[in-house]
């Protein structure tokens, strides 16, 4: 009697059972390593042929026997095993049939063996710095910054789950020649009232004005350079204006972080390194790496097929790269990171390649642990979102728009739910985050409201809805005893769901290895699909108490994992929606 539905069939995912089979085989085969055995194991072409098949052809030479005979010998040697319902020789293969109730038992035991399922010790004692978000003072927090914020935050959650200590660093763009320009612009065309009233928008407007005017009058650029130099030299007036612009900007940025519910451990931005760049220049000079070129100081990188890394300009002022060099030395010393990650758009690839190369040339072998994590562009489908002005899109407007749209959807679908405002916020924000993280980060993100707010699509709201459904089941049933009859979990839908439960720990590791939150986003959809299938096929609130509690206990597990997986993306789960 063959069971109709097989356990797996993506063998790699089915580690628990496969590992046991590999163990049994390797106890009885001395000419292959466990890894080799593991690699040889196949999925049989038809379900009635079992869950795993081990081909014996490669053993024929060593054992001087025909493969079917080898398979028979192995079968005899292995004997009866509790977790297998049958072992069968089929041609030159030894095929294994996993006992489904045993499988269910093992998975649920594995889940119950910890109160932080998916956690691992891999990060124990290690620190990872993540440099992300990092918007520019006096500029809008645009949708590109929204991406680095969302991706960086998710990586923070993922590595924390794996036991790492993670330092969240917001490397604010709060230093540089542009502030010289802003000061000139403010003094010529700005007013305290306008800046106080309109905030970043006003700073952007006068900045644009500066560039228009500088086209006609180049001396403005000289003035701007002079003001930035004053800033670098600690001039009081210059720093006072700069500090004010910074405070105003930070206040607006904090509003975005508040909406997203995200925090940082450090806001040490570019300005933090202004007194640390001289030391960089000194060290590079001592190491004999610096060269003068047209008055500027550079590290030539032509040997590595890159343009030189400029370290200081003609007037001695620092640039973006100088401050990044100083930041790396500082972070290594302060945090002794195992890795330092940089989440920015792909357009900064060369910048980081240059900076990391200079660190390497200075003799720091940790240069290999500096990792740029790029991502693609953002575009808006169906044109407009209501933004404050023209074509600049503020992340804050986008987030608010999503919350508003979600509010209308809820008003239509379920107007009487408790905490409607909070739910709309969690779902509206969740939809944006999920849409960002669902595809590989290097792919472009498209804002298509229809799509990202669709409660039935591959969306955040869909997964959140599945969570709310699981919560509602549990609310209805109330107190649940531990009762489980594993024989009641051998149908296709239950097994399919258990397989998803089994995968979760490995999914988190894969996401971390590849710096890809999308691995978790996709998994959460698979899990939600498997759960919804189970929900429709296996009635939960039935008369028979054993059946009811067995199934409810599975619902409890799934509910926990959905919430945990979404939290790794930075998404919250309302209990009702
Ligand atoms: N402020 C920069 C930008 O908006 C991003 C900074 C990234 N981090 C760094 N250490 N360079 O493009």
Short mmCIF file of N, CA and C in Angstrom, two decimals, residues 248-330:
data_model
loop_
_atom_site.label_atom_id
_atom_site.label_comp_id
_atom_site.label_asym_id
_atom_site.label_seq_id
_atom_site.Cartn_x
_atom_site.Cartn_y
_atom_site.Cartn_z
N UNK A 248 16.77 70.78 12.19
CA UNK A 248 15.49 70.83 11.48
C UNK A 248 15.29 69.58 10.63
N UNK A 249 16.34 69.18 9.96
CA UNK A 249 16.25 68.01 9.09
C UNK A 249 16.02 66.74 9.91
N UNK A 250 16.79 66.62 10.97
CA UNK A 250 16.69 65.42 11.79
C UNK A 250 15.28 65.24 12.34
N UNK A 251 14.64 66.37 12.66
CA UNK A 251 13.30 66.31 13.19
C UNK A 251 12.36 65.68 12.15
N UNK A 252 12.55 66.07 10.90
CA UNK A 252 11.71 65.49 9.84
C UNK A 252 12.04 64.01 9.63
N UNK A 253 13.33 63.69 9.68
CA UNK A 253 13.70 62.27 9.49
C UNK A 253 13.11 61.41 10.61
N UNK A 254 13.13 61.95 11.82
CA UNK A 254 12.62 61.17 12.95
C UNK A 254 11.14 60.84 12.77
N UNK A 255 10.43 61.73 12.11
CA UNK A 255 9.01 61.44 11.86
C UNK A 255 8.86 60.19 11.01
N UNK A 256 9.73 60.04 10.01
CA UNK A 256 9.68 58.85 9.16
C UNK A 256 10.01 57.60 9.98
N UNK A 257 11.07 57.69 10.80
CA UNK A 257 11.43 56.52 11.61
C UNK A 257 10.33 56.16 12.60
N UNK A 258 9.65 57.19 13.10
CA UNK A 258 8.54 56.93 14.02
C UNK A 258 7.42 56.17 13.33
N UNK A 259 7.06 56.63 12.14
CA UNK A 259 5.98 55.94 11.41
C UNK A 259 6.38 54.49 11.17
N UNK A 260 7.63 54.29 10.78
CA UNK A 260 8.09 52.94 10.47
C UNK A 260 8.35 52.11 11.72
N UNK A 261 8.44 52.77 12.86
CA UNK A 261 8.76 52.07 14.11
C UNK A 261 10.20 51.57 14.11
N UNK A 262 11.11 52.34 13.56
CA UNK A 262 12.50 51.90 13.48
C UNK A 262 13.42 52.81 14.28
N UNK A 263 14.47 52.20 14.81
CA UNK A 263 15.42 52.95 15.64
C UNK A 263 16.86 52.69 15.23
N UNK A 264 17.75 53.53 15.72
CA UNK A 264 19.18 53.37 15.43
C UNK A 264 19.98 53.40 16.73
N UNK A 265 21.17 52.82 16.67
CA UNK A 265 22.04 52.86 17.84
C UNK A 265 22.98 54.04 17.76
N UNK A 266 23.23 54.52 16.55
CA UNK A 266 24.16 55.64 16.39
C UNK A 266 23.74 56.53 15.23
N UNK A 267 23.80 57.83 15.47
CA UNK A 267 23.57 58.80 14.41
C UNK A 267 24.87 59.50 14.07
N UNK A 268 25.98 58.83 14.31
CA UNK A 268 27.26 59.43 13.98
C UNK A 268 27.38 59.50 12.46
N UNK A 269 27.08 60.66 11.93
CA UNK A 269 27.11 60.84 10.47
C UNK A 269 28.44 61.39 10.02
N UNK A 270 28.44 61.95 8.83
CA UNK A 270 29.70 62.42 8.26
C UNK A 270 30.37 63.48 9.13
N UNK A 271 29.57 64.35 9.74
CA UNK A 271 30.17 65.43 10.53
C UNK A 271 30.92 64.90 11.74
N UNK A 272 30.51 63.74 12.21
CA UNK A 272 31.15 63.13 13.37
C UNK A 272 32.64 62.88 13.11
N UNK A 273 32.98 62.73 11.83
CA UNK A 273 34.36 62.37 11.48
C UNK A 273 35.20 63.58 11.09
N UNK A 274 34.64 64.79 11.25
CA UNK A 274 35.36 65.95 10.74
C UNK A 274 36.69 66.17 11.45
N UNK A 275 36.78 65.76 12.72
CA UNK A 275 38.08 65.92 13.38
C UNK A 275 38.91 64.63 13.29
N UNK A 276 38.44 63.69 12.51
CA UNK A 276 39.17 62.42 12.41
C UNK A 276 39.77 62.20 11.01
N UNK A 277 39.50 63.15 10.11
CA UNK A 277 40.01 62.95 8.75
C UNK A 277 41.50 63.29 8.65
N UNK A 278 41.96 64.22 9.49
CA UNK A 278 43.38 64.59 9.42
C UNK A 278 44.26 63.37 9.72
N UNK A 279 43.79 62.57 10.66
CA UNK A 279 44.53 61.37 11.01
C UNK A 279 44.58 60.37 9.84
N UNK A 280 43.50 60.33 9.08
CA UNK A 280 43.47 59.46 7.90
C UNK A 280 44.56 59.91 6.93
N UNK A 281 44.60 61.22 6.70
CA UNK A 281 45.60 61.76 5.77
C UNK A 281 47.00 61.45 6.28
N UNK A 282 47.18 61.57 7.58
CA UNK A 282 48.50 61.32 8.15
C UNK A 282 48.90 59.85 7.96
N UNK A 283 47.98 58.98 8.27
CA UNK A 283 48.31 57.55 8.15
C UNK A 283 48.60 57.15 6.71
N UNK A 284 47.79 57.71 5.80
CA UNK A 284 48.02 57.40 4.38
C UNK A 284 49.38 57.94 3.93
N UNK A 285 49.74 59.09 4.47
CA UNK A 285 51.05 59.67 4.13
C UNK A 285 52.16 58.77 4.68
N UNK A 286 52.03 58.38 5.95
CA UNK A 286 53.04 57.50 6.56
C UNK A 286 53.19 56.19 5.80
N UNK A 287 52.06 55.68 5.32
CA UNK A 287 52.11 54.41 4.59
C UNK A 287 52.61 54.59 3.17
N UNK A 288 52.88 55.84 2.78
CA UNK A 288 53.36 56.11 1.43
C UNK A 288 52.33 55.86 0.36
N UNK A 289 51.07 56.01 0.71
CA UNK A 289 50.02 55.71 -0.27
C UNK A 289 49.52 56.97 -0.99
N UNK A 290 49.78 58.13 -0.39
CA UNK A 290 49.22 59.37 -0.95
C UNK A 290 50.10 59.96 -2.05
N UNK A 291 49.42 60.55 -3.03
CA UNK A 291 50.15 61.20 -4.11
C UNK A 291 49.46 62.53 -4.38
N UNK A 292 50.26 63.52 -4.78
CA UNK A 292 49.61 64.79 -5.12
C UNK A 292 49.19 64.77 -6.57
N UNK A 293 48.02 65.29 -6.84
CA UNK A 293 47.58 65.39 -8.23
C UNK A 293 46.77 66.66 -8.39
N UNK A 294 47.28 67.58 -9.17
CA UNK A 294 46.66 68.90 -9.38
C UNK A 294 46.26 69.53 -8.07
N UNK A 295 47.15 69.46 -7.10
CA UNK A 295 46.88 70.11 -5.82
C UNK A 295 46.11 69.25 -4.85
N UNK A 296 45.37 68.26 -5.35
CA UNK A 296 44.61 67.39 -4.46
C UNK A 296 45.48 66.22 -4.02
N UNK A 297 45.09 65.57 -2.92
CA UNK A 297 45.80 64.38 -2.49
C UNK A 297 44.96 63.14 -2.82
N UNK A 298 45.60 62.18 -3.47
CA UNK A 298 44.85 61.00 -3.93
C UNK A 298 45.59 59.70 -3.60
N UNK A 299 44.85 58.63 -3.58
CA UNK A 299 45.47 57.30 -3.57
C UNK A 299 45.22 56.71 -4.96
N UNK A 300 46.29 56.54 -5.74
CA UNK A 300 46.09 55.99 -7.10
C UNK A 300 45.60 54.55 -7.02
N UNK A 301 44.63 54.21 -7.85
CA UNK A 301 44.09 52.84 -7.83
C UNK A 301 44.08 52.23 -9.23
N UNK A 302 44.89 52.82 -10.14
CA UNK A 302 44.87 52.32 -11.53
C UNK A 302 45.26 50.85 -11.61
N UNK A 303 46.12 50.40 -10.68
CA UNK A 303 46.50 48.99 -10.65
C UNK A 303 45.29 48.08 -10.47
N UNK A 304 44.27 48.65 -9.89
CA UNK A 304 43.07 47.85 -9.61
C UNK A 304 41.91 48.26 -10.51
N UNK A 305 42.28 48.89 -11.63
CA UNK A 305 41.28 49.30 -12.62
C UNK A 305 40.22 50.24 -12.06
N UNK A 306 40.66 51.11 -11.16
CA UNK A 306 39.69 52.07 -10.63
C UNK A 306 40.29 53.46 -10.69
N UNK A 307 39.44 54.46 -10.79
CA UNK A 307 39.95 55.84 -10.68
C UNK A 307 40.51 56.06 -9.28
N UNK A 308 41.38 57.05 -9.13
CA UNK A 308 41.99 57.27 -7.82
C UNK A 308 40.95 57.63 -6.77
N UNK A 309 41.28 57.34 -5.52
CA UNK A 309 40.41 57.75 -4.41
C UNK A 309 40.93 59.11 -3.93
N UNK A 310 40.11 60.14 -4.11
CA UNK A 310 40.52 61.48 -3.67
C UNK A 310 40.34 61.58 -2.16
N UNK A 311 41.38 62.02 -1.48
CA UNK A 311 41.34 62.05 -0.02
C UNK A 311 41.21 63.49 0.50
N UNK A 312 41.91 64.42 -0.15
CA UNK A 312 41.62 65.82 0.22
C UNK A 312 41.74 66.72 -1.00
N UNK A 313 40.95 67.77 -0.95
CA UNK A 313 40.91 68.68 -2.09
C UNK A 313 42.02 69.71 -1.99
N UNK A 314 42.10 70.50 -3.05
CA UNK A 314 43.16 71.51 -3.14
C UNK A 314 43.26 72.36 -1.87
N UNK A 315 42.10 72.77 -1.37
CA UNK A 315 42.13 73.64 -0.18
C UNK A 315 42.27 72.84 1.13
N UNK A 316 42.49 71.56 0.99
CA UNK A 316 42.73 70.74 2.19
C UNK A 316 41.46 70.18 2.80
N UNK A 317 40.29 70.51 2.24
CA UNK A 317 39.05 70.02 2.86
C UNK A 317 38.83 68.55 2.50
N UNK A 318 38.07 67.89 3.38
CA UNK A 318 37.83 66.45 3.20
C UNK A 318 36.68 66.22 2.23
N UNK A 319 36.54 65.00 1.74
CA UNK A 319 35.37 64.68 0.93
C UNK A 319 34.68 63.43 1.50
N UNK A 320 33.58 63.09 0.85
CA UNK A 320 32.77 61.93 1.25
C UNK A 320 33.63 60.71 1.56
N UNK A 321 34.56 60.39 0.63
CA UNK A 321 35.39 59.19 0.80
C UNK A 321 36.30 59.30 2.03
N UNK A 322 36.84 60.48 2.27
CA UNK A 322 37.73 60.67 3.43
C UNK A 322 36.98 60.34 4.71
N UNK A 323 35.73 60.82 4.76
CA UNK A 323 34.95 60.61 5.98
C UNK A 323 34.55 59.13 6.12
N UNK A 324 34.38 58.46 4.99
CA UNK A 324 34.10 57.02 5.07
C UNK A 324 35.33 56.24 5.55
N UNK A 325 36.51 56.68 5.11
CA UNK A 325 37.74 56.03 5.58
C UNK A 325 37.86 56.20 7.10
N UNK A 326 37.64 57.42 7.55
CA UNK A 326 37.73 57.69 8.99
C UNK A 326 36.70 56.86 9.75
N UNK A 327 35.51 56.73 9.16
CA UNK A 327 34.43 55.99 9.83
C UNK A 327 34.81 54.52 9.99
N UNK A 328 35.45 53.95 8.98
CA UNK A 328 35.82 52.53 9.07
C UNK A 328 36.82 52.32 10.20
N UNK A 329 37.86 53.17 10.24
CA UNK A 329 38.87 53.03 11.31
C UNK A 329 38.22 53.19 12.68
N UNK A 330 37.34 54.17 12.77
CA UNK A 330 36.66 54.42 14.05
C UNK A 330 35.79 53.23 14.45
#
